Coordinates of C-alpha atoms in Angstrom, one line a residue:
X1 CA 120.3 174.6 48.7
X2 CA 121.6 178.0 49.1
X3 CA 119.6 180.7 51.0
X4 CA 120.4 183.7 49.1
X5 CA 119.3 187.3 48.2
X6 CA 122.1 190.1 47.6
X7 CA 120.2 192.5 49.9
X8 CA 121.0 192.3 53.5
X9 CA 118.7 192.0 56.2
X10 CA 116.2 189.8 54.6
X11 CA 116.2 187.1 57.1
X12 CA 118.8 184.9 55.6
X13 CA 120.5 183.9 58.2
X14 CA 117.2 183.7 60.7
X15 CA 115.8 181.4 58.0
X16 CA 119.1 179.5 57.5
X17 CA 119.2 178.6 61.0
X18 CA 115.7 178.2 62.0
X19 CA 114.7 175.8 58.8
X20 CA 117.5 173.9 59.7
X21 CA 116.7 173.4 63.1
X22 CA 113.2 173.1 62.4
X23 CA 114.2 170.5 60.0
X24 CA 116.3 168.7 62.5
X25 CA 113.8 168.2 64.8
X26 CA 111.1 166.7 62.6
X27 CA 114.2 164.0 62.2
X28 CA 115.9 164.8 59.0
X29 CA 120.0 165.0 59.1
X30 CA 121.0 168.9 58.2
X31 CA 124.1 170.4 57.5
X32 CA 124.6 174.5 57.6
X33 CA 127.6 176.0 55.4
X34 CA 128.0 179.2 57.0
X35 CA 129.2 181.5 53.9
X36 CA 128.6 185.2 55.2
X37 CA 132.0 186.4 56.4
X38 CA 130.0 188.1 59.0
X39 CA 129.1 184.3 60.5
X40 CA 125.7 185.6 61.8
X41 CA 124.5 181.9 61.2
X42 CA 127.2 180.8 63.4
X43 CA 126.8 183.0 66.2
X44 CA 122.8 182.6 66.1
X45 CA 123.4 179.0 67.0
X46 CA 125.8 179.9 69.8
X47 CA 129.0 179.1 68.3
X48 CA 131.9 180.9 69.9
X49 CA 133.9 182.2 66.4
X50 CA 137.1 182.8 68.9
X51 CA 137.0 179.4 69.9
X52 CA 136.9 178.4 65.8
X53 CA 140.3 176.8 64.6
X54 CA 139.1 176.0 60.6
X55 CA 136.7 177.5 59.3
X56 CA 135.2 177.9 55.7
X57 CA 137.6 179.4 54.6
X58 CA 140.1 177.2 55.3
X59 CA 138.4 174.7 52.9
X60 CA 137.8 176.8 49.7
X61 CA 141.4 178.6 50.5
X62 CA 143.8 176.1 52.7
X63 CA 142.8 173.0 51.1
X64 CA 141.3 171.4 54.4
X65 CA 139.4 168.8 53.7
X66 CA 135.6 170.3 54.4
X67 CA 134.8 166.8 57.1
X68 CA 137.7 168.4 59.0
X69 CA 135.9 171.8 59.8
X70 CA 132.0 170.5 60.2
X71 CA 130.8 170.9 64.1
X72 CA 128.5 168.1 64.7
X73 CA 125.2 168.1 66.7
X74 CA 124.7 172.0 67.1
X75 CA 121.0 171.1 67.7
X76 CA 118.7 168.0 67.2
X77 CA 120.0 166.7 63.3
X78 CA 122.2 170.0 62.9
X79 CA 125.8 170.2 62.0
X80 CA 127.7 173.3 60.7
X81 CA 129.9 174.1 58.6
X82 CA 131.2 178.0 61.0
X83 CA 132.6 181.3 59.4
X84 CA 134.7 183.8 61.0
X85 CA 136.3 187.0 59.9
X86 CA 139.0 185.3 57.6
X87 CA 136.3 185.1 55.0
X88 CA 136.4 188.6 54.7
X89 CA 139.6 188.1 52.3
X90 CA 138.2 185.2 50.8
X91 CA 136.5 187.4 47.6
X92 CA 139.9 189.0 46.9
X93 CA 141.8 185.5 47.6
X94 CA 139.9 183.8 45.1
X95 CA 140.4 185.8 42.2
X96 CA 143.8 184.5 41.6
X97 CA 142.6 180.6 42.3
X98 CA 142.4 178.2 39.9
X99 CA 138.5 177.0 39.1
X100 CA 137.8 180.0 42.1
X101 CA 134.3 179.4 41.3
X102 CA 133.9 175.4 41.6
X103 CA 135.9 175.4 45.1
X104 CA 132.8 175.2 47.2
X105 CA 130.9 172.7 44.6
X106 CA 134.5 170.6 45.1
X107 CA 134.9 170.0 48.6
X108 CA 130.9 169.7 49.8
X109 CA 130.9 166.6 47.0
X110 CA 132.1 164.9 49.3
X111 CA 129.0 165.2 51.7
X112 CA 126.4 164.2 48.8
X113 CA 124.1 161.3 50.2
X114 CA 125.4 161.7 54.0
X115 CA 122.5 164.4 54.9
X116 CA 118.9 165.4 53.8
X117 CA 119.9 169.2 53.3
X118 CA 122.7 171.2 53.0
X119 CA 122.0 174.6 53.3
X120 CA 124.5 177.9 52.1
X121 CA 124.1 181.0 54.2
X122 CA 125.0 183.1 51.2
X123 CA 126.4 186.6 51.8
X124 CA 124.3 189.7 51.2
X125 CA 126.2 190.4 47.5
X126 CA 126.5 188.9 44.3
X127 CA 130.5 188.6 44.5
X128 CA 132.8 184.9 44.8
X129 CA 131.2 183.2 47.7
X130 CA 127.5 183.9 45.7
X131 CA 129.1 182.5 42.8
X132 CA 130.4 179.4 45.1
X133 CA 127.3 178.9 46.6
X134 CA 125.3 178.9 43.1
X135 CA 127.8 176.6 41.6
X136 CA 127.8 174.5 44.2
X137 CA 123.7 174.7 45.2
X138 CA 120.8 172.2 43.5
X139 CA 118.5 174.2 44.4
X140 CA 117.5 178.3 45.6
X141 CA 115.5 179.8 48.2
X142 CA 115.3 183.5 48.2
X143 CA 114.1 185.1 51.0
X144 CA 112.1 188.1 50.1
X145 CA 110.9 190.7 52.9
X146 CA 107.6 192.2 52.9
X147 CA 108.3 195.9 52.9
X148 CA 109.0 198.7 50.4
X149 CA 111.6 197.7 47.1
X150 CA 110.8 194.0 47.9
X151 CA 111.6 192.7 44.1
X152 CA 114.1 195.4 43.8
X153 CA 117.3 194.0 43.6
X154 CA 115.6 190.2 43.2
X155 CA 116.1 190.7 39.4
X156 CA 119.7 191.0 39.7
X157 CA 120.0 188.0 41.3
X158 CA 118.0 186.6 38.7
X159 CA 120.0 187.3 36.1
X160 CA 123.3 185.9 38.0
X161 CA 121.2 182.8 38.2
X162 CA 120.7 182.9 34.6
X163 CA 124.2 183.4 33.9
X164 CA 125.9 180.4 36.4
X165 CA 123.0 178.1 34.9
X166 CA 124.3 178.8 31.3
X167 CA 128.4 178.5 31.8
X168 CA 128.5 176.7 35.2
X169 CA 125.4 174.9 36.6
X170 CA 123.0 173.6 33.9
X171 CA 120.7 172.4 36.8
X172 CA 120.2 175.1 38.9
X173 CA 116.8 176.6 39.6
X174 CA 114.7 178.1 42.4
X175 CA 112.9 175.4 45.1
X176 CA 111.2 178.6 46.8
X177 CA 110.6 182.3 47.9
X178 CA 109.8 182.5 51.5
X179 CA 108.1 185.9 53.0
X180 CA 110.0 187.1 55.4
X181 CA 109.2 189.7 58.2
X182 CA 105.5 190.0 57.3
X183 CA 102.7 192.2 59.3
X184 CA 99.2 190.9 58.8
X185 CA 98.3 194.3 60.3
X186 CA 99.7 196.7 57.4
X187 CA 98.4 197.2 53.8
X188 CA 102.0 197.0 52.9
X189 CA 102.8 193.8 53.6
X190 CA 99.9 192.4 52.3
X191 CA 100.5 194.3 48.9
X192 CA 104.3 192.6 49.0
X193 CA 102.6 189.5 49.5
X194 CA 100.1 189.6 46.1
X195 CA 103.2 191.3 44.2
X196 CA 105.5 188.7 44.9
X197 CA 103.5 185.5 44.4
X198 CA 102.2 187.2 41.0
X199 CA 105.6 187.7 40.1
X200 CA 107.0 184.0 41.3
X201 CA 103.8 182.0 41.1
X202 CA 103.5 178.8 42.9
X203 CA 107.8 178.6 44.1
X204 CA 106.9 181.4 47.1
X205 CA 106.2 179.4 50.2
X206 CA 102.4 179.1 51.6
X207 CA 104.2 179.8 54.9
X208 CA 104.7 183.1 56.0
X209 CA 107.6 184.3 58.3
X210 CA 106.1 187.0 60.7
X211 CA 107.9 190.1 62.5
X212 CA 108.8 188.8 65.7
X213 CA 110.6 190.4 68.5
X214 CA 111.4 187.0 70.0
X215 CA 113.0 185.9 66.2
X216 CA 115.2 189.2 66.2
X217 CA 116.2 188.0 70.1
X218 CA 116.8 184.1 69.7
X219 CA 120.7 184.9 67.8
X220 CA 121.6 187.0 71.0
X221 CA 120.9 183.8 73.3
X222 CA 122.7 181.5 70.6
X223 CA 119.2 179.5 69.8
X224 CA 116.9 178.4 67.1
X225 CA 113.6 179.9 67.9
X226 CA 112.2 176.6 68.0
X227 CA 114.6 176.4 71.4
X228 CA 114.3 180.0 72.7
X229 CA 110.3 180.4 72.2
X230 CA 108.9 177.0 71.0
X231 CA 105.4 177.9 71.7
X232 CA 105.4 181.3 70.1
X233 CA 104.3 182.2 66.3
X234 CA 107.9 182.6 64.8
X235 CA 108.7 178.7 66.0
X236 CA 105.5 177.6 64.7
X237 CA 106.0 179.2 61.0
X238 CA 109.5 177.7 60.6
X239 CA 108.3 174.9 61.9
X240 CA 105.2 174.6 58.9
X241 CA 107.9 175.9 56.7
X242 CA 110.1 172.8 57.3
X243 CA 106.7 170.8 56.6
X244 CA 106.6 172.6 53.7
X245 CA 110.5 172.0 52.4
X246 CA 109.7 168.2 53.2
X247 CA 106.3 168.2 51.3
X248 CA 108.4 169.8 48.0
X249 CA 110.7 166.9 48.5

């Protein structure tokens, strides 16, 4: 499943790690491919990038086999896949490959039937590593947050949907839109709300992801939020969220 949504700062990488954490604990096995070059997922679950030998990017550039890179128990049921700088090239790198856009959808075959979810951090553009990750991806969620321009920007990724299912990945299609950074307390937000599920319809998420200073904090300690503040209200919404991700099956 890839998390994706070409606009940055839209919680991808705070839902990538909490879901899968969340996930984890309620006992399913989760692997996390890290495929931002700016390995926020990483660092949010305390991995030191320095420290990282292989990364992503040696799979989809150096031919290292992907079991060869994977970090195992992160967290409860949570291994990942790190990024680090290096991925920076990786756009530029690929163009030249052969079948550049089935490299990621190559080496993560390999992990099919060995976990319950793999989830793709996806970069905040619509370049190689977006393609990668749709090729390579079942299934979307697109995190959407609830402020100004919300849908703006969701029809271009749309469209690149659209276009990857056609040519490269007859069977891709969204499994949700999750409401990120939402303030019961504003008109705005609730208008985002009412816009968005009339525009997606029953794939947005009953769960919604609140603004949380403790979820902004949590990547700076190198925790899930279900670690850093379990009892608070951004643990408990991933938390229903990963009920919810279950529930859709």
């Amino acid at each position: 499943m890839a998390i994706i949504n070409q606009k940055g700062g839209v919680g991808k990488s705070t839902t990538a790690i909490n879901l899968s954490a969340a996930l984890g604990e309620l006992g399913k096995q989760v692997l996390l491919v890290d495929l931002d070059p700016q390995g926020n997922s990483s660092s949010g679950l305390g991995i030191e990038k320095s420290q990282v030998s292989n990364c992503i990017y040696d799979v989809l550039l150096n031919d290292v086999p992907i079991e060869n890179v994977i970090i195992p128990d992160v967290c409860d049921g949570l291994d990942v896949i790190p990024a680090t700088i290096n991925l920076a090239g990786a756009e530029v790198e690929l163009v030249s490959e052969m079948a550049r856009e089935n490299r990621l959808k190559d080496s993560v075959g390999s992990l099919r039937g060995k976990y319950d979810y793999v989830f793709i951090d996806c970069p905040p553009s619509l370049g190689l590593l977006t393609v990668n990750a749709l090729v390579a991806a079942d299934k979307l969620l697109i995190p959407i947050q609830c402020e100004f321009y919300a849908l703006e920007g969701v029809t271009k990724l749309l469209d690149s949907m659209k276009r990857v299912k056609t040519r490269l990945n007859p069977t891709l299609d969204i499994f949700g839109v999750l409401l990120t950074m939402y303030d019961g307390r504003t008109t705005l937000s609730r208008q985002v709300v009412s816009e968005v599920r009339g525009y997606f319809g029953k794939t947005v998420f009953t769960t919604l992801i609140p603004r949380t200073v403790k979820l902004s904090e949590a990547p700076s300690f190198g925790q899930p939020i279900t670690q850093y503040d379990p009892s608070g209200k951004g643990a408990q919404s991933y938390v229903e969220l990963a009920k919810e991700v279950i529930q859709r099956g």
